[in-house]
XYZ file of C-alpha atoms in Angstrom:
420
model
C 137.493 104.680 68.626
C 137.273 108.413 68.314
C 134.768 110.502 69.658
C 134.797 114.862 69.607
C 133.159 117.351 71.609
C 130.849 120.006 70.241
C 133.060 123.027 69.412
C 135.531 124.324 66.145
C 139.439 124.771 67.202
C 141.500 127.376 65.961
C 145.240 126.210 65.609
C 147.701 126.416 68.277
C 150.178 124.160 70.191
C 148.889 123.658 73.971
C 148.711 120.820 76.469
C 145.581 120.606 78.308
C 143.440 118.212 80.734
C 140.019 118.267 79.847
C 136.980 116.566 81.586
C 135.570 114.871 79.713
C 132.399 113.055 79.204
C 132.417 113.875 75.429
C 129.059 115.015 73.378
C 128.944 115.826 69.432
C 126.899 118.650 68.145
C 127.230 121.379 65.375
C 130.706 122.614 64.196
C 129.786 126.737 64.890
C 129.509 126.595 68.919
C 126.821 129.570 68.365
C 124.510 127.464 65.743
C 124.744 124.940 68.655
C 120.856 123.426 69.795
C 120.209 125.179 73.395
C 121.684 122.376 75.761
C 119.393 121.297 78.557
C 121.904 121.184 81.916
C 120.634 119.545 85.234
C 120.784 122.097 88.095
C 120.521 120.382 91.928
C 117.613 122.635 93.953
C 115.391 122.073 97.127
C 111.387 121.425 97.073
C 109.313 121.258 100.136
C 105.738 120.001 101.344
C 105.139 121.203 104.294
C 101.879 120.598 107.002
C 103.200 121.851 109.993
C 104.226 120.502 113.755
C 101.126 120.777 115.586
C 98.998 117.265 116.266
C 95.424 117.037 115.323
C 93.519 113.901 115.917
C 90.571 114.707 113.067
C 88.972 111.917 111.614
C 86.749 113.297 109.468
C 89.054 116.112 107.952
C 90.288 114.213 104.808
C 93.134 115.223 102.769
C 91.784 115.807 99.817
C 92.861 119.305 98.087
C 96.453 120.788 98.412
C 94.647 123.620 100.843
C 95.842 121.763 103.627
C 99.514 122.098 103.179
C 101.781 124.736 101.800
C 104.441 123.794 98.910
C 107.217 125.132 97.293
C 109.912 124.259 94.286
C 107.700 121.750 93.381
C 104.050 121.791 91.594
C 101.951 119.285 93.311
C 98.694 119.333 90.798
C 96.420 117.194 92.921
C 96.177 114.638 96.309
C 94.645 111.780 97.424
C 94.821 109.384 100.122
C 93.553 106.929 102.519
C 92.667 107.333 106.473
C 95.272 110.951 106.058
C 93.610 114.024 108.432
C 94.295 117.245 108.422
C 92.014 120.619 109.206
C 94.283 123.312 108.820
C 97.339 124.520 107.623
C 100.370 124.537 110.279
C 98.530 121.184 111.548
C 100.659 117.722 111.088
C 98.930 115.542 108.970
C 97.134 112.455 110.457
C 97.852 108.991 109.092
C 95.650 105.914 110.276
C 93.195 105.043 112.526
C 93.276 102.566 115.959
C 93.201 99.731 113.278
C 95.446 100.627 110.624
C 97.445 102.591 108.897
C 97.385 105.475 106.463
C 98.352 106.414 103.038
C 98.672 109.897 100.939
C 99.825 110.251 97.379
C 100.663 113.562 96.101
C 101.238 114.469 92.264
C 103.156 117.049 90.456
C 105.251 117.631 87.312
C 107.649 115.061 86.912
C 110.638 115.708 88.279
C 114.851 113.762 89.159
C 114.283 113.190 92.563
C 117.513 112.399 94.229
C 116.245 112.362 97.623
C 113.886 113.065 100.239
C 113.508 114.083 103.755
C 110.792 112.926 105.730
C 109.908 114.727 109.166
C 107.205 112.936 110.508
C 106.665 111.814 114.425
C 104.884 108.853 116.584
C 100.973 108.840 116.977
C 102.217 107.183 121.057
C 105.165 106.180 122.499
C 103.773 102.911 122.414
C 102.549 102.225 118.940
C 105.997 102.314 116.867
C 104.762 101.932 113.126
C 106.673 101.605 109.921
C 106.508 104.126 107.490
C 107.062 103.785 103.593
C 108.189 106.428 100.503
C 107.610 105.317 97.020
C 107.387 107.235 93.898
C 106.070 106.509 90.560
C 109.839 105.476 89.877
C 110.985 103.924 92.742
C 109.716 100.622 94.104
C 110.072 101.961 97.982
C 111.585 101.738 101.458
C 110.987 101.935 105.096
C 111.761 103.584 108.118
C 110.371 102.477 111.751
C 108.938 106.163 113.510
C 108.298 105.249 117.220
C 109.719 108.345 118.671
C 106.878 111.509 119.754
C 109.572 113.807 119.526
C 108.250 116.857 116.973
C 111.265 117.478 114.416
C 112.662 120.483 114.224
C 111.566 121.068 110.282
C 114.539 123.469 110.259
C 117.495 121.303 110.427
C 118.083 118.634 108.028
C 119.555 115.662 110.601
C 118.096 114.815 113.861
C 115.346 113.195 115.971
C 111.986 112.195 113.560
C 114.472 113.003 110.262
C 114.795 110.261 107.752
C 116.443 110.286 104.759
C 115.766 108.463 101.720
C 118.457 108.104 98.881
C 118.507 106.375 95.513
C 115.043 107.955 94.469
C 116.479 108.651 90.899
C 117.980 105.081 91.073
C 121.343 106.457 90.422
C 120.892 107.314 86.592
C 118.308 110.458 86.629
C 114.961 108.771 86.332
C 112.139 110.996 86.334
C 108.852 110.817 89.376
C 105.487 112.627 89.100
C 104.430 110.882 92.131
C 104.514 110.222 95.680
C 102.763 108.085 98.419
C 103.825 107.987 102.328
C 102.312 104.652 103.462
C 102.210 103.807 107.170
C 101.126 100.421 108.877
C 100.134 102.231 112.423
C 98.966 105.676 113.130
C 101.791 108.980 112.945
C 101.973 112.353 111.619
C 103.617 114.147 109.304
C 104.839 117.262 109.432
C 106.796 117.810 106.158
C 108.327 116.339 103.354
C 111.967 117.733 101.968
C 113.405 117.286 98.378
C 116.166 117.172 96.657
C 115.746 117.909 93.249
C 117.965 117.303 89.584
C 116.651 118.812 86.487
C 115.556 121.964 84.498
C 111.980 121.648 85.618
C 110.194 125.325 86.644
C 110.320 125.672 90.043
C 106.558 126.682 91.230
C 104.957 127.135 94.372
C 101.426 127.374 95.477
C 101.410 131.126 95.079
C 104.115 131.559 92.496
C 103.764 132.115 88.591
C 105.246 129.718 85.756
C 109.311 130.810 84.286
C 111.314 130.290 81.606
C 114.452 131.126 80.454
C 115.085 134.165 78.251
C 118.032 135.302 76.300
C 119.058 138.547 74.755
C 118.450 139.654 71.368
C 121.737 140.350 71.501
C 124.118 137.469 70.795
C 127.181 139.413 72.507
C 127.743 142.922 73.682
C 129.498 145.542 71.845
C 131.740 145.620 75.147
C 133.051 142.597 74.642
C 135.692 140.892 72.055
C 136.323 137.455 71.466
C 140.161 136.200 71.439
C 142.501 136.427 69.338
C 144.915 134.478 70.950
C 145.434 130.439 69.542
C 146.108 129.482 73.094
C 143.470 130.730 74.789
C 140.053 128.791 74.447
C 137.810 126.575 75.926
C 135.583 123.221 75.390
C 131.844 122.558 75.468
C 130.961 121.916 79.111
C 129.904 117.959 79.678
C 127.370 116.518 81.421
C 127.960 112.713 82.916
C 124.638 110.982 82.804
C 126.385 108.305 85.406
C 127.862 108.299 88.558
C 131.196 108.974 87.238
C 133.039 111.773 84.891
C 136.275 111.308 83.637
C 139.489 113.542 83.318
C 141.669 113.498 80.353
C 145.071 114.778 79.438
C 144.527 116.279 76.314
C 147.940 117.097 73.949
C 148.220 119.101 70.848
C 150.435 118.350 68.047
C 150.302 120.352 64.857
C 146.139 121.369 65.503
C 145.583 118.095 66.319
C 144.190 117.349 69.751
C 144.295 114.145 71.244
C 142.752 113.057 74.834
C 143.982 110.225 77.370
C 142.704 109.231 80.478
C 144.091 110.535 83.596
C 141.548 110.212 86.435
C 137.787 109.914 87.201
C 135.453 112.443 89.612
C 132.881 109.634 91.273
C 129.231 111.503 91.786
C 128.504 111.797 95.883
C 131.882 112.124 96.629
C 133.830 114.542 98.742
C 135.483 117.314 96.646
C 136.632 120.940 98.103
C 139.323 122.255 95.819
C 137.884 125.082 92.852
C 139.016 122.656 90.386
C 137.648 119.523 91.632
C 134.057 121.242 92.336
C 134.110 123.599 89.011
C 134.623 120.148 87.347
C 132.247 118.558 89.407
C 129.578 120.683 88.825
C 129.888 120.706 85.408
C 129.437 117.147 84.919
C 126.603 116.439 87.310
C 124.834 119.611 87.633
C 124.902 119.349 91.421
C 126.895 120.112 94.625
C 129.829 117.264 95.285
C 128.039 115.158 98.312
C 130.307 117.186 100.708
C 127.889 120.531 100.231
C 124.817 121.675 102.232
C 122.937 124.374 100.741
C 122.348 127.443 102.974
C 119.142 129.024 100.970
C 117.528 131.409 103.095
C 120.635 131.862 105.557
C 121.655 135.698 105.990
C 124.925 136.746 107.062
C 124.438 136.013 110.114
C 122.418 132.938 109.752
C 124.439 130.563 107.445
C 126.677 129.994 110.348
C 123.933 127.182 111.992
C 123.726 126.116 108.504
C 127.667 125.429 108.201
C 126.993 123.887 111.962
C 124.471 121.202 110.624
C 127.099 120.741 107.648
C 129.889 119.442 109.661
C 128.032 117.280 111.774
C 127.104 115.528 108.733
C 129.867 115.949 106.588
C 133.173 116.544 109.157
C 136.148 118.926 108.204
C 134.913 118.713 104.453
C 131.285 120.267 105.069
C 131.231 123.261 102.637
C 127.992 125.811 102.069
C 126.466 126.780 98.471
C 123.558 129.816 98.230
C 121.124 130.456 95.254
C 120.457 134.241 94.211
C 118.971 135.817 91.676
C 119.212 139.060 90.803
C 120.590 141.511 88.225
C 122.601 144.371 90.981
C 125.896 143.947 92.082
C 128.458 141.793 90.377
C 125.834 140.393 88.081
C 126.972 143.942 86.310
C 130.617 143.109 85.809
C 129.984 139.390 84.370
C 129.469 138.963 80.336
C 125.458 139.083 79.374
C 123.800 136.445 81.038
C 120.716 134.396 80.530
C 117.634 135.543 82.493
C 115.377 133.319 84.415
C 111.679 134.595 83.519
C 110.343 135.172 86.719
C 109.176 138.901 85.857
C 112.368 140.333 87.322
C 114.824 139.575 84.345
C 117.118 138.021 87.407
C 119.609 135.642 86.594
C 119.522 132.570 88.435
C 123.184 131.532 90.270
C 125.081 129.536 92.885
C 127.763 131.222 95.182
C 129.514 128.294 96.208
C 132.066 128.203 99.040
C 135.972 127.286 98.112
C 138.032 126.384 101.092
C 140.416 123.722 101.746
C 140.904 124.189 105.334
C 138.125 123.630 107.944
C 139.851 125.287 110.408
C 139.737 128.743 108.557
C 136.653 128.300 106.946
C 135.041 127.071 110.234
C 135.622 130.938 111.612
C 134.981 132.686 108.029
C 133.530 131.912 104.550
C 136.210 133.413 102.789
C 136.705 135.341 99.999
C 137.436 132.682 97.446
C 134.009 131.204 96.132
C 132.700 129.486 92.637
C 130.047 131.193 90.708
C 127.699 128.645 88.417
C 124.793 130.184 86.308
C 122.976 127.004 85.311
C 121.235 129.393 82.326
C 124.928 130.487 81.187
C 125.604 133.642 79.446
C 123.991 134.859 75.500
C 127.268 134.469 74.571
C 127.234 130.858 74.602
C 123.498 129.918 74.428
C 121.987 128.291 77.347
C 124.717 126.021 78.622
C 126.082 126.310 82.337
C 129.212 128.493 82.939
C 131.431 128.873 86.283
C 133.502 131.701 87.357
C 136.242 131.888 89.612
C 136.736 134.198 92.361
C 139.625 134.652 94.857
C 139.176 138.099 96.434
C 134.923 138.255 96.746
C 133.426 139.086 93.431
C 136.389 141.988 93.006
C 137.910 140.009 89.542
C 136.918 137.073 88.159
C 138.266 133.893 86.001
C 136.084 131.703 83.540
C 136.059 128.064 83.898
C 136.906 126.482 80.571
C 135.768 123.229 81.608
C 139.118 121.421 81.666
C 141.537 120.908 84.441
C 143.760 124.049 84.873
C 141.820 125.813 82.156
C 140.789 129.344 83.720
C 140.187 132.139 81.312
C 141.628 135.863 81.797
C 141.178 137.291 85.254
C 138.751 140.786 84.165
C 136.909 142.679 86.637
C 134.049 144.115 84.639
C 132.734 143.603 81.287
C 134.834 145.697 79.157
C 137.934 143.801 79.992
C 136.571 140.511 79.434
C 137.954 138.318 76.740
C 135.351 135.687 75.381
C 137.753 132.648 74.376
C 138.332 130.627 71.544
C 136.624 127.371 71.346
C 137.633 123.982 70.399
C 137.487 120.153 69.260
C 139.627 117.167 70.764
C 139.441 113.850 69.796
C 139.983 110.984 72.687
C 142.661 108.120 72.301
């Protein structure tokens, strides 16, 4: 059976291999509906280290407890403590445990973080995460030891996986159960999806586009071999790869190989690819938000302890100075600052010289695209730090024209294949 992507071809003889995890849509790629991509971010509840043995301070509005990337509308819960911010929250009493259910726009939860610590070294208790999703599972907390609610591995850190249950289902809840008394300090998530990110002091966004479908300093191809395809988004755990041939106009697609989701990937193509078809980081990536220059370094530390040689670094910015003036028009988050929203993320294949340097070669995705193509997610390529760029053209060994500012880039054809 046949299936085609979204976009028109204009004639040419090529062989290409696309990924593919194939979508139909309109035949003008500009009349296209505005896709909806998933784009992996980090949310955060946070209560603090200190321990406070109230009993009468109940958790009962979100002023006890700071959040961020996440909206949590309202909380309840039962035998949960807490008088002030920077305190650890309180579960249970000397007879039994605690509970606390927070609730916020709903949300892909891939996976959470839990930094919580032992009431006494002598009353171990087991502690429970469930969402509104996700029936639930346990971890035993017996150690004192505060977590450092820096780091993302150690002493009092517990990961939870699987929240989404592998195929993107949506929470707008939470409850940390414990059988014995403990505290928590805070909670750390991993998020897929185009929800707003919020905090407790931050304003609602959007995404805006220009009035201006494309700028008067840029031309689109002429050239029958030079083109790209629709990006795809795998709602699985796997994406596939096709060789795609053309024979007179006609474009035909065969299977070649298959990216698995939470796998380790470090080449450009393998993660542009990647990226596309998830809408996250391959499992081999630790994001290094809030890292300076300086700072990212303890970051790529942390990454190789839990990844090995493979551990690689991705950054969000957004902001308009800089390169962001030599790509095509982009998409602007609406945040107030007309900022576009972007990863950096770090291309090396050897540890040993990324271990001493980032490099200059990185990937750059804007999850909100460019006007150009409506609000679908576009990747560039970059081997010599930001100085000239490539387009991804979302199929293997498809890179657009290397251009180093906007008046020398070439917006590509667009086209239709048909798999076999």
């Amino acid at each position: 059976m046949k299936k085609k992507t979204l976009l028109t071809l204009s004639s040419g003889a090529a062989v290409l291999t696309l990924l593919g995890v194939v979508i139909s849509a309109n035949p003008r790629y500009f009349d296209m509906v505005k896709a909806t991509t998933t784009t992996q971010s980090c949310a955060k509840i946070e209560f603090g280290t200190t321990a406070n043995n109230t009993t009468t301070d109940t958790i009962a509005d979100t002023s006890k407890f700071t959040f961020s990337g996440i909206n949590v509308t309202s909380v309840s819960g039962t035998k949960a403590n807490c008088s002030n911010l920077g305190e650890a929250a309180k579960f249970g009493s000397s007879s039994a445990g605690g509970s606390l259910t927070f609730n916020f726009d709903s949300l892909v939860i891939t996976s959470i973080r839990l930094y919580g610590f032992a009431y006494s070294s002598t009353e171990s208790t087991s502690v429970t995460v469930a969402t509104s999703s996700y029936s639930g599972t346990n971890v035993s907390v017996s150690d004192t030891t505060l977590p450092s609610i820096d780091d993302l591995s150690g002493t009092n850190i517990n990961l939870f996986t699987g929240i989404d249950g592998g195929n993107g289902t949506s929470s707008a809840s939470l409850t940390i159960t414990s059988t014995k008394r403990f505290y928590l300090a805070k909670i750390l998530f991993t998020i897929n999806g185009s929800s707003t990110a919020t905090s407790s002091t931050a304003t609602s966004s959007s995404v805006t586009t220009s009035s201006a479908a494309v700028s008067s300093t840029i031309t689109s191809s002429s050239s029958s071999t030079y083109y790209r395809v629709a990006p795809n988004v795998s709602s699985g755990t796997s994406a596939s790869v096709y060789s795609v041939s053309s024979n007179g106009g006609t474009y035909q697609g065969r299977l070649v190989s298959t990216l698995t989701k939470g796998n380790y990937y470090t080449t450009y193509e393998d993660v542009a690819a990647y990226w596309q078809a998830f809408g996250e980081m391959p499992g081999n990536y630790m994001c290094a938000d809030g890292d300076d220059s300086s700072g990212y370094s303890t970051t790529k530390a942390k990454a190789y302890t839990a990844y090995g040689t493979s551990a690689r670094l991705w950054f969000t910015y957004h902001r308009t100075t800089g390169y962001m003036t030599q790509v095509p028009v982009y998409n602007t988050y609406g945040d107030g600052t007309n900022a576009a929203t972007y990863y950096e993320i770090d291309i090396s294949t050897s540890w040993s010289s990324y271990n001493s340097n980032r490099g200059a070669e990185r990937l750059m995705a804007m999850p909100y695209g460019l006007t150009q193509y409506g609000v679908v997610p576009v990747i560039f390529h970059t081997t010599d730090h930001y100085a000239t760029f490539t387009e991804y053209l979302n199929y293997s060994s498809g890179w657009g024209l290397s251009f180093a500012g906007r008046s020398d880039y070439e917006m590509p054809s667009t086209v239709t294949y048909s798999i076999v």
